[in-house]
PDB file of C-alpha atoms in Angstrom:
ATOM      1  CA  UNK A  25     -22.266   5.743  29.665  1.00 82.00           C
ATOM      2  CA  UNK A  26     -23.665   4.502  26.104  1.00 85.00           C
ATOM      3  CA  UNK A  27     -23.763   1.090  24.812  1.00 91.00           C
ATOM      4  CA  UNK A  28     -22.791   0.819  21.202  1.00 91.00           C
ATOM      5  CA  UNK A  29     -23.220  -1.768  18.506  1.00 93.00           C
ATOM      6  CA  UNK A  30     -21.226  -1.237  15.384  1.00 94.00           C
ATOM      7  CA  UNK A  31     -21.033  -3.273  12.016  1.00 95.00           C
ATOM      8  CA  UNK A  32     -18.393  -2.769   9.258  1.00 96.00           C
ATOM      9  CA  UNK A  33     -18.608  -4.481   5.986  1.00 96.00           C
ATOM     10  CA  UNK A  34     -16.295  -4.041   3.025  1.00 96.00           C
ATOM     11  CA  UNK A  35     -16.678  -6.020  -0.271  1.00 97.00           C
ATOM     12  CA  UNK A  36     -14.334  -6.082  -3.257  1.00 97.00           C
ATOM     13  CA  UNK A  37     -15.730  -7.191  -6.261  1.00 98.00           C
ATOM     14  CA  UNK A  38     -13.865  -8.652  -9.523  1.00 97.00           C
ATOM     15  CA  UNK A  39     -14.961  -9.511 -12.846  1.00 97.00           C
ATOM     16  CA  UNK A  40     -13.269 -12.917 -12.452  1.00 96.00           C
ATOM     17  CA  UNK A  41     -11.619 -15.062  -9.780  1.00 97.00           C
ATOM     18  CA  UNK A  42      -8.431 -13.588  -8.656  1.00 97.00           C
ATOM     19  CA  UNK A  43      -5.899 -14.481  -6.162  1.00 97.00           C
ATOM     20  CA  UNK A  44      -5.495 -12.609  -2.937  1.00 98.00           C
ATOM     21  CA  UNK A  45      -2.427 -11.425  -1.272  1.00 97.00           C
ATOM     22  CA  UNK A  46      -2.039 -10.364   2.360  1.00 98.00           C
ATOM     23  CA  UNK A  47      -4.650  -8.348   3.800  1.00 98.00           C
ATOM     24  CA  UNK A  48      -4.539  -6.254   6.847  1.00 98.00           C
ATOM     25  CA  UNK A  49      -7.405  -5.132   8.902  1.00 97.00           C
ATOM     26  CA  UNK A  50      -7.632  -2.606  11.985  1.00 96.00           C
ATOM     27  CA  UNK A  51     -11.403  -3.528  13.145  1.00 94.00           C
ATOM     28  CA  UNK A  52     -11.118  -3.903  16.702  1.00 94.00           C
ATOM     29  CA  UNK A  53     -11.239  -0.998  19.117  1.00 93.00           C
ATOM     30  CA  UNK A  54      -8.730   0.280  21.402  1.00 89.00           C
ATOM     31  CA  UNK A  55     -10.076  -0.991  24.918  1.00 89.00           C
ATOM     32  CA  UNK A  56      -9.221   1.474  27.646  1.00 90.00           C
ATOM     33  CA  UNK A  57     -11.171   2.997  30.872  1.00 90.00           C
ATOM     34  CA  UNK A  58     -13.614   4.820  28.513  1.00 89.00           C
ATOM     35  CA  UNK A  59     -14.298   2.308  26.190  1.00 91.00           C
ATOM     36  CA  UNK A  60     -15.189  -1.638  27.420  1.00 93.00           C
ATOM     37  CA  UNK A  61     -15.603  -3.962  24.524  1.00 95.00           C
ATOM     38  CA  UNK A  62     -18.431  -6.502  25.205  1.00 96.00           C
ATOM     39  CA  UNK A  63     -18.151  -8.927  22.415  1.00 96.00           C
ATOM     40  CA  UNK A  64     -16.495  -8.494  18.889  1.00 96.00           C
ATOM     41  CA  UNK A  65     -16.921 -10.517  15.616  1.00 97.00           C
ATOM     42  CA  UNK A  66     -14.929 -10.880  12.320  1.00 98.00           C
ATOM     43  CA  UNK A  67     -16.096 -12.886   9.147  1.00 98.00           C
ATOM     44  CA  UNK A  68     -13.907 -13.218   6.285  1.00 98.00           C
ATOM     45  CA  UNK A  69     -15.146 -14.714   2.876  1.00 98.00           C
ATOM     46  CA  UNK A  70     -13.560 -16.724   1.349  1.00 97.00           C
ATOM     47  CA  UNK A  71     -12.374 -17.934   4.422  1.00 97.00           C
ATOM     48  CA  UNK A  72      -8.739 -17.217   4.987  1.00 98.00           C
ATOM     49  CA  UNK A  73      -5.873 -19.794   5.013  1.00 98.00           C
ATOM     50  CA  UNK A  74      -4.733 -18.109   8.109  1.00 98.00           C
ATOM     51  CA  UNK A  75      -5.485 -15.265  10.256  1.00 98.00           C
ATOM     52  CA  UNK A  76      -3.410 -13.754  13.056  1.00 98.00           C
ATOM     53  CA  UNK A  77      -3.447 -10.759  15.259  1.00 97.00           C
ATOM     54  CA  UNK A  78      -0.619  -8.606  16.397  1.00 97.00           C
ATOM     55  CA  UNK A  79      -0.037  -5.360  17.960  1.00 97.00           C
ATOM     56  CA  UNK A  80       1.530  -2.716  15.661  1.00 96.00           C
ATOM     57  CA  UNK A  81       4.200  -0.153  16.536  1.00 96.00           C
ATOM     58  CA  UNK A  82       1.407   2.202  18.130  1.00 96.00           C
ATOM     59  CA  UNK A  83      -0.470  -0.706  19.814  1.00 96.00           C
ATOM     60  CA  UNK A  84      -3.156  -0.941  17.641  1.00 96.00           C
ATOM     61  CA  UNK A  85      -4.944  -4.324  17.050  1.00 97.00           C
ATOM     62  CA  UNK A  86      -4.447  -5.501  13.721  1.00 97.00           C
ATOM     63  CA  UNK A  87      -5.601  -8.596  11.985  1.00 98.00           C
ATOM     64  CA  UNK A  88      -3.340 -10.398   9.163  1.00 98.00           C
ATOM     65  CA  UNK A  89      -5.115 -12.571   6.801  1.00 98.00           C
ATOM     66  CA  UNK A  90      -3.754 -14.829   3.984  1.00 98.00           C
ATOM     67  CA  UNK A  91      -5.476 -16.885   1.386  1.00 98.00           C
ATOM     68  CA  UNK A  92      -4.956 -19.835  -0.568  1.00 96.00           C
ATOM     69  CA  UNK A  93      -7.981 -19.919  -2.878  1.00 95.00           C
ATOM     70  CA  UNK A  94      -9.173 -17.511  -5.553  1.00 97.00           C
ATOM     71  CA  UNK A  95     -12.638 -15.955  -6.003  1.00 97.00           C
ATOM     72  CA  UNK A  96     -14.409 -12.987  -7.818  1.00 97.00           C
ATOM     73  CA  UNK A  97     -15.536 -11.511  -4.288  1.00 98.00           C
ATOM     74  CA  UNK A  98     -13.716 -10.569  -1.054  1.00 98.00           C
ATOM     75  CA  UNK A  99     -15.708  -9.634   1.918  1.00 98.00           C
ATOM     76  CA  UNK A 100     -14.772  -8.576   5.249  1.00 98.00           C
ATOM     77  CA  UNK A 101     -17.497  -8.095   7.866  1.00 98.00           C
ATOM     78  CA  UNK A 102     -16.456  -7.177  11.499  1.00 97.00           C
ATOM     79  CA  UNK A 103     -18.695  -5.795  14.396  1.00 96.00           C
ATOM     80  CA  UNK A 104     -18.517  -5.038  17.861  1.00 96.00           C
ATOM     81  CA  UNK A 105     -20.647  -4.273  21.034  1.00 96.00           C
ATOM     82  CA  UNK A 106     -19.197  -1.793  23.595  1.00 94.00           C
ATOM     83  CA  UNK A 107     -19.780   0.636  26.363  1.00 94.00           C
ATOM     84  CA  UNK A 108     -18.565   4.069  26.136  1.00 90.00           C
ATOM     85  CA  UNK A 109     -17.692   6.434  28.887  1.00 86.00           C
ATOM     86  CA  UNK A 110     -16.448   9.783  26.991  1.00 77.00           C
ATOM     87  CA  UNK A 111     -14.568  12.426  28.602  1.00 73.00           C
ATOM     88  CA  UNK A 112     -16.531  15.943  28.667  1.00 73.00           C
ATOM     89  CA  UNK A 113     -14.637  19.072  28.038  1.00 70.00           C
ATOM     90  CA  UNK A 114     -15.162  20.111  31.522  1.00 73.00           C
ATOM     91  CA  UNK A 115     -13.353  17.083  32.772  1.00 83.00           C
ATOM     92  CA  UNK A 116     -10.115  17.980  30.993  1.00 91.00           C
ATOM     93  CA  UNK A 117      -7.460  19.162  33.286  1.00 94.00           C
ATOM     94  CA  UNK A 118      -4.367  20.607  32.300  1.00 96.00           C
ATOM     95  CA  UNK A 119      -1.178  20.660  34.314  1.00 97.00           C
ATOM     96  CA  UNK A 120      -0.486  24.659  35.549  1.00 97.00           C
ATOM     97  CA  UNK A 121       2.458  25.098  33.518  1.00 97.00           C
ATOM     98  CA  UNK A 122       1.015  23.930  30.274  1.00 98.00           C
ATOM     99  CA  UNK A 123      -2.309  25.855  30.794  1.00 97.00           C
ATOM    100  CA  UNK A 124      -0.967  28.904  28.443  1.00 96.00           C
ATOM    101  CA  UNK A 125       0.977  29.269  25.671  1.00 95.00           C
ATOM    102  CA  UNK A 126       3.984  29.054  25.272  1.00 93.00           C
ATOM    103  CA  UNK A 127       5.110  26.185  27.254  1.00 96.00           C
ATOM    104  CA  UNK A 128       7.266  23.155  26.948  1.00 96.00           C
ATOM    105  CA  UNK A 129       6.700  19.356  27.800  1.00 98.00           C
ATOM    106  CA  UNK A 130       9.344  18.132  30.327  1.00 97.00           C
ATOM    107  CA  UNK A 131      12.230  16.406  29.030  1.00 97.00           C
ATOM    108  CA  UNK A 132      10.854  12.864  29.583  1.00 97.00           C
ATOM    109  CA  UNK A 133       7.762  13.727  27.806  1.00 97.00           C
ATOM    110  CA  UNK A 134       9.799  15.114  24.699  1.00 97.00           C
ATOM    111  CA  UNK A 135      11.656  12.150  24.632  1.00 97.00           C
ATOM    112  CA  UNK A 136       8.724   9.796  24.563  1.00 97.00           C
ATOM    113  CA  UNK A 137       6.454  11.821  22.404  1.00 98.00           C
ATOM    114  CA  UNK A 138       9.014  11.850  19.644  1.00 95.00           C
ATOM    115  CA  UNK A 139       8.310  12.249  16.068  1.00 96.00           C
ATOM    116  CA  UNK A 140       4.387  13.172  16.969  1.00 98.00           C
ATOM    117  CA  UNK A 141       5.852  16.652  17.861  1.00 98.00           C
ATOM    118  CA  UNK A 142       7.388  17.147  14.325  1.00 97.00           C
ATOM    119  CA  UNK A 143       5.957  18.523  11.205  1.00 96.00           C
ATOM    120  CA  UNK A 144       5.667  15.878   8.276  1.00 96.00           C
ATOM    121  CA  UNK A 145       4.405  18.294   5.575  1.00 96.00           C
ATOM    122  CA  UNK A 146       6.241  20.950   3.620  1.00 94.00           C
ATOM    123  CA  UNK A 147       4.868  24.610   4.632  1.00 94.00           C
ATOM    124  CA  UNK A 148       7.734  26.913   2.599  1.00 93.00           C
ATOM    125  CA  UNK A 149       5.527  30.197   3.113  1.00 95.00           C
ATOM    126  CA  UNK A 150       4.773  29.433   6.778  1.00 95.00           C
ATOM    127  CA  UNK A 151       0.877  29.724   6.017  1.00 96.00           C
ATOM    128  CA  UNK A 152      -0.157  27.335   8.456  1.00 96.00           C
ATOM    129  CA  UNK A 153       2.189  28.722  11.228  1.00 96.00           C
ATOM    130  CA  UNK A 154       0.503  32.098  10.510  1.00 97.00           C
ATOM    131  CA  UNK A 155      -3.013  30.615  10.630  1.00 96.00           C
ATOM    132  CA  UNK A 156      -2.062  28.786  14.008  1.00 97.00           C
ATOM    133  CA  UNK A 157      -0.128  31.958  15.497  1.00 96.00           C
ATOM    134  CA  UNK A 158      -3.456  34.178  14.599  1.00 95.00           C
ATOM    135  CA  UNK A 159      -5.739  31.803  16.529  1.00 95.00           C
ATOM    136  CA  UNK A 160      -3.509  32.137  19.657  1.00 96.00           C
ATOM    137  CA  UNK A 161      -3.492  35.955  19.183  1.00 95.00           C
ATOM    138  CA  UNK A 162      -7.202  35.992  19.221  1.00 94.00           C
ATOM    139  CA  UNK A 163      -7.593  33.886  22.246  1.00 95.00           C
ATOM    140  CA  UNK A 164      -7.874  35.657  25.233  1.00 94.00           C
ATOM    141  CA  UNK A 165      -4.663  34.744  27.515  1.00 94.00           C
ATOM    142  CA  UNK A 166      -3.476  32.222  25.065  1.00 95.00           C
ATOM    143  CA  UNK A 167      -5.235  29.459  26.892  1.00 97.00           C
ATOM    144  CA  UNK A 168      -3.930  26.335  25.720  1.00 97.00           C
ATOM    145  CA  UNK A 169      -7.528  24.319  25.692  1.00 96.00           C
ATOM    146  CA  UNK A 170      -9.077  27.483  24.606  1.00 96.00           C
ATOM    147  CA  UNK A 171      -6.704  27.769  21.556  1.00 97.00           C
ATOM    148  CA  UNK A 172      -7.114  24.082  20.374  1.00 97.00           C
ATOM    149  CA  UNK A 173     -10.974  24.353  20.840  1.00 96.00           C
ATOM    150  CA  UNK A 174     -10.852  27.479  18.888  1.00 97.00           C
ATOM    151  CA  UNK A 175      -9.021  25.508  15.844  1.00 97.00           C
ATOM    152  CA  UNK A 176     -11.447  22.740  15.989  1.00 97.00           C
ATOM    153  CA  UNK A 177     -14.424  25.066  15.818  1.00 96.00           C
ATOM    154  CA  UNK A 178     -12.686  27.458  13.255  1.00 97.00           C
ATOM    155  CA  UNK A 179     -12.194  24.300  10.670  1.00 97.00           C
ATOM    156  CA  UNK A 180     -15.586  23.300  11.496  1.00 96.00           C
ATOM    157  CA  UNK A 181     -17.131  26.877  10.570  1.00 96.00           C
ATOM    158  CA  UNK A 182     -14.643  27.762   7.813  1.00 94.00           C
ATOM    159  CA  UNK A 183     -14.196  24.795   5.849  1.00 96.00           C
ATOM    160  CA  UNK A 184     -16.694  22.794   3.719  1.00 96.00           C
ATOM    161  CA  UNK A 185     -16.820  18.733   4.261  1.00 95.00           C
ATOM    162  CA  UNK A 186     -16.270  16.821   0.761  1.00 93.00           C
ATOM    163  CA  UNK A 187     -16.382  13.097   1.468  1.00 84.00           C
ATOM    164  CA  UNK A 188     -13.882  11.087  -0.911  1.00 76.00           C
ATOM    165  CA  UNK A 189     -13.092   7.301  -1.050  1.00 68.00           C
ATOM    166  CA  UNK A 190      -9.928   7.378  -2.861  1.00 69.00           C
ATOM    167  CA  UNK A 191      -6.744   6.692  -0.698  1.00 72.00           C
ATOM    168  CA  UNK A 192      -4.609   9.073   1.019  1.00 83.00           C
ATOM    169  CA  UNK A 193      -4.905  12.611   2.098  1.00 92.00           C
ATOM    170  CA  UNK A 194      -4.839  16.287   0.904  1.00 94.00           C
ATOM    171  CA  UNK A 195      -1.697  18.139   2.347  1.00 96.00           C
ATOM    172  CA  UNK A 196      -2.457  20.585   5.020  1.00 97.00           C
ATOM    173  CA  UNK A 197      -1.666  23.521   2.901  1.00 97.00           C
ATOM    174  CA  UNK A 198      -3.957  22.412  -0.175  1.00 96.00           C
ATOM    175  CA  UNK A 199      -6.602  22.043   2.477  1.00 96.00           C
ATOM    176  CA  UNK A 200      -5.988  25.531   3.653  1.00 96.00           C
ATOM    177  CA  UNK A 201      -6.061  27.036   0.383  1.00 95.00           C
ATOM    178  CA  UNK A 202      -9.117  25.017  -0.851  1.00 95.00           C
ATOM    179  CA  UNK A 203     -11.088  25.634   2.355  1.00 96.00           C
ATOM    180  CA  UNK A 204     -12.464  22.117   2.150  1.00 96.00           C
ATOM    181  CA  UNK A 205     -11.733  18.551   2.590  1.00 96.00           C
ATOM    182  CA  UNK A 206     -12.718  15.149   4.200  1.00 95.00           C
ATOM    183  CA  UNK A 207     -12.549  14.206   7.922  1.00 95.00           C
ATOM    184  CA  UNK A 208      -9.049  13.101   7.164  1.00 96.00           C
ATOM    185  CA  UNK A 209      -7.951  16.288   5.671  1.00 97.00           C
ATOM    186  CA  UNK A 210      -9.217  18.212   8.581  1.00 98.00           C
ATOM    187  CA  UNK A 211      -7.610  15.925  11.028  1.00 98.00           C
ATOM    188  CA  UNK A 212      -4.463  16.327   9.372  1.00 98.00           C
ATOM    189  CA  UNK A 213      -4.583  20.028   8.886  1.00 98.00           C
ATOM    190  CA  UNK A 214      -5.043  20.305  12.856  1.00 98.00           C
ATOM    191  CA  UNK A 215      -2.254  17.954  13.596  1.00 98.00           C
ATOM    192  CA  UNK A 216       0.072  19.878  11.802  1.00 98.00           C
ATOM    193  CA  UNK A 217      -1.022  23.208  12.923  1.00 98.00           C
ATOM    194  CA  UNK A 218      -0.933  21.702  16.597  1.00 98.00           C
ATOM    195  CA  UNK A 219       2.509  20.703  15.934  1.00 98.00           C
ATOM    196  CA  UNK A 220       3.606  24.361  14.666  1.00 97.00           C
ATOM    197  CA  UNK A 221       2.850  25.506  18.132  1.00 97.00           C
ATOM    198  CA  UNK A 222       5.267  22.745  19.749  1.00 97.00           C
ATOM    199  CA  UNK A 223       2.440  20.190  20.654  1.00 98.00           C
ATOM    200  CA  UNK A 224       2.454  16.454  19.970  1.00 98.00           C
ATOM    201  CA  UNK A 225      -0.456  15.056  17.878  1.00 98.00           C
ATOM    202  CA  UNK A 226      -1.402  11.988  16.278  1.00 98.00           C
ATOM    203  CA  UNK A 227      -4.248  10.777  13.826  1.00 98.00           C
ATOM    204  CA  UNK A 228      -7.103   8.758  15.126  1.00 97.00           C
ATOM    205  CA  UNK A 229      -9.179   6.286  12.965  1.00 96.00           C
ATOM    206  CA  UNK A 230     -12.591   5.220  14.211  1.00 95.00           C
ATOM    207  CA  UNK A 231     -16.331   5.338  14.207  1.00 93.00           C
ATOM    208  CA  UNK A 232     -18.516   8.387  14.784  1.00 90.00           C
ATOM    209  CA  UNK A 233     -21.909   8.311  16.552  1.00 86.00           C
ATOM    210  CA  UNK A 234     -24.857  10.577  17.360  1.00 74.00           C
ATOM    211  CA  UNK A 235     -27.545   9.410  19.735  1.00 62.00           C
ATOM    212  CA  UNK A 236     -29.772  11.659  17.931  1.00 57.00           C
ATOM    213  CA  UNK A 237     -29.393  11.381  14.204  1.00 43.00           C
ATOM    214  CA  UNK A 238     -26.812   9.364  12.604  1.00 42.00           C
ATOM    215  CA  UNK A 239     -25.952  10.479   9.181  1.00 41.00           C
ATOM    216  CA  UNK A 240     -29.151  12.564   9.146  1.00 37.00           C
ATOM    217  CA  UNK A 241     -29.893  16.012   8.249  1.00 38.00           C
ATOM    218  CA  UNK A 242     -28.655  18.197  11.252  1.00 45.00           C
ATOM    219  CA  UNK A 243     -26.790  15.392  12.611  1.00 55.00           C
ATOM    220  CA  UNK A 244     -22.906  14.938  13.028  1.00 67.00           C
ATOM    221  CA  UNK A 245     -21.048  14.973   9.683  1.00 70.00           C
ATOM    222  CA  UNK A 246     -19.051  11.646   8.890  1.00 61.00           C
ATOM    223  CA  UNK A 247     -21.457   9.051  10.193  1.00 60.00           C
ATOM    224  CA  UNK A 248     -22.194   5.943   8.032  1.00 57.00           C
ATOM    225  CA  UNK A 249     -18.541   5.523   7.503  1.00 68.00           C
ATOM    226  CA  UNK A 250     -15.370   5.280   9.208  1.00 86.00           C
ATOM    227  CA  UNK A 251     -14.077   8.697  10.756  1.00 93.00           C
ATOM    228  CA  UNK A 252     -10.969  10.532  11.344  1.00 96.00           C
ATOM    229  CA  UNK A 253      -9.988  13.145  14.023  1.00 97.00           C
ATOM    230  CA  UNK A 254      -6.910  13.713  16.269  1.00 98.00           C
ATOM    231  CA  UNK A 255      -5.463  13.772  19.507  1.00 98.00           C
ATOM    232  CA  UNK A 256      -2.990  16.265  21.250  1.00 98.00           C
ATOM    233  CA  UNK A 257      -1.064  15.389  24.214  1.00 98.00           C
ATOM    234  CA  UNK A 258      -1.633  17.915  26.989  1.00 98.00           C
ATOM    235  CA  UNK A 259       0.433  17.345  30.456  1.00 98.00           C
ATOM    236  CA  UNK A 260      -2.376  16.451  33.045  1.00 97.00           C
ATOM    237  CA  UNK A 261      -4.686  15.444  30.521  1.00 95.00           C
ATOM    238  CA  UNK A 262      -3.001  13.190  28.340  1.00 96.00           C
ATOM    239  CA  UNK A 263      -4.163  12.447  24.851  1.00 96.00           C
ATOM    240  CA  UNK A 264      -7.317  14.804  24.366  1.00 95.00           C
ATOM    241  CA  UNK A 265      -9.610  14.156  21.461  1.00 95.00           C
ATOM    242  CA  UNK A 266     -10.392  16.830  19.011  1.00 96.00           C
ATOM    243  CA  UNK A 267     -12.938  16.262  15.976  1.00 96.00           C
ATOM    244  CA  UNK A 268     -12.407  19.353  13.633  1.00 97.00           C
ATOM    245  CA  UNK A 269     -15.042  17.975  11.284  1.00 95.00           C
ATOM    246  CA  UNK A 270     -17.691  18.334  13.829  1.00 93.00           C
ATOM    247  CA  UNK A 271     -16.134  21.116  16.324  1.00 93.00           C
ATOM    248  CA  UNK A 272     -16.210  18.340  18.902  1.00 92.00           C
ATOM    249  CA  UNK A 273     -13.858  18.331  22.056  1.00 92.00           C
ATOM    250  CA  UNK A 274     -13.442  15.447  24.337  1.00 89.00           C
ATOM    251  CA  UNK A 275     -14.287  12.438  22.272  1.00 82.00           C
ATOM    252  CA  UNK A 276     -18.048  12.045  23.452  1.00 81.00           C
ATOM    253  CA  UNK A 277     -19.102  10.687  20.032  1.00 86.00           C
ATOM    254  CA  UNK A 278     -15.951   9.152  19.035  1.00 91.00           C
ATOM    255  CA  UNK A 279     -14.827   5.502  19.183  1.00 92.00           C
ATOM    256  CA  UNK A 280     -11.265   4.880  18.449  1.00 94.00           C
ATOM    257  CA  UNK A 281      -9.936   1.864  16.712  1.00 96.00           C
ATOM    258  CA  UNK A 282      -6.206   2.988  15.518  1.00 97.00           C
ATOM    259  CA  UNK A 283      -3.884   5.840  16.184  1.00 97.00           C
ATOM    260  CA  UNK A 284      -0.799   6.663  14.213  1.00 98.00           C
ATOM    261  CA  UNK A 285       1.633   9.352  13.721  1.00 97.00           C
ATOM    262  CA  UNK A 286       0.649   9.949  10.167  1.00 97.00           C
ATOM    263  CA  UNK A 287      -2.733   9.010   8.482  1.00 96.00           C
ATOM    264  CA  UNK A 288      -0.885   6.777   6.023  1.00 94.00           C
ATOM    265  CA  UNK A 289      -0.259   4.174   8.846  1.00 96.00           C
ATOM    266  CA  UNK A 290      -4.026   4.106  10.062  1.00 95.00           C
ATOM    267  CA  UNK A 291      -5.783   2.677   6.956  1.00 93.00           C
ATOM    268  CA  UNK A 292      -8.845   0.410   8.151  1.00 93.00           C
ATOM    269  CA  UNK A 293      -8.051  -2.311   5.266  1.00 95.00           C
ATOM    270  CA  UNK A 294      -5.212  -2.543   3.001  1.00 96.00           C
ATOM    271  CA  UNK A 295      -4.267  -5.593   0.805  1.00 96.00           C
ATOM    272  CA  UNK A 296      -3.545  -6.886  -2.711  1.00 96.00           C
ATOM    273  CA  UNK A 297      -4.587  -9.356  -5.431  1.00 97.00           C
ATOM    274  CA  UNK A 298      -2.984 -11.185  -8.397  1.00 96.00           C
ATOM    275  CA  UNK A 299      -4.628 -10.897 -11.779  1.00 92.00           C
ATOM    276  CA  UNK A 300      -5.501  -9.324 -14.698  1.00 91.00           C
ATOM    277  CA  UNK A 301      -5.172  -5.337 -14.331  1.00 86.00           C
ATOM    278  CA  UNK A 302      -8.692  -4.713 -15.409  1.00 93.00           C
ATOM    279  CA  UNK A 303     -10.078  -7.349 -13.002  1.00 96.00           C
ATOM    280  CA  UNK A 304     -11.077  -5.016 -10.266  1.00 96.00           C
ATOM    281  CA  UNK A 305     -14.810  -3.843 -10.594  1.00 96.00           C
ATOM    282  CA  UNK A 306     -15.490  -1.896  -7.329  1.00 95.00           C
ATOM    283  CA  UNK A 307     -15.115  -1.637  -3.490  1.00 94.00           C
ATOM    284  CA  UNK A 308     -17.985  -1.013  -1.095  1.00 93.00           C
ATOM    285  CA  UNK A 309     -18.334   0.053   2.208  1.00 91.00           C
ATOM    286  CA  UNK A 310     -21.257  -0.207   4.750  1.00 92.00           C
ATOM    287  CA  UNK A 311     -21.265   1.008   8.273  1.00 92.00           C
ATOM    288  CA  UNK A 312     -23.728   0.629  10.770  1.00 91.00           C
ATOM    289  CA  UNK A 313     -23.811   2.429  13.993  1.00 88.00           C
ATOM    290  CA  UNK A 314     -26.787   2.034  16.568  1.00 86.00           C
ATOM    291  CA  UNK A 315     -26.984   2.841  20.297  1.00 85.00           C
ATOM    292  CA  UNK A 316     -28.890   0.987  23.121  1.00 82.00           C
TER     293      UNK A 316
END
């Protein structure tokens, strides 16, 4: 068990006072058997006119803020303290019928997993299919968990991490062709590869921590900011965490905040402003992760 303290601050700057539209914020972790929230905080400046919380279609906690005053700066600062009980790879137990490829989900699971099993991005030349099938062929016995682990470690070993702050993700084929991308791009690439093999996969946004070297040379890649990875549904084990950016399986260093069918549905913060088109100056993000 690890006790974590996480602070996340986002600041928008404008060259003149502007009016703010509705903003939606995903900052509260998904409390579960492997993560127990101790305390949470949220400070918004200027103070919103209304602030309400909802559960979205995926069960994520989402704060919705509206504003009735203009300002040249808008700041969101959230924080939480939590106990983390990650799953070790050796504790991932898959039902016997699903331990090797090929297999099919039960009819009930297939219905409930729905669109998380469907491909979302075009692959007209079946390049991603070929990449996934080759990994299955190279894995002795086609063991399901071994194939997914091979996907995770292959992306880590073969592709170059390139951080980018702009919204959106590369298509999986673009990431495969370039051999580089961000954590979001790598997560989406592996999601679509898993789906090509008939598996259900979903996108996860949250935080990464390294007990030894957060963001330092030799530490895990993607610390000091929000991080992205994926989950694959395995019968008997449920939704299992895979982080292809760092080659991690089981979620040992990962704190879930939001899950979604597609990366576009798990943005940490979205909103709008009303003002001159050139009023926007910059956006800055500060993330601090410490362990006790």
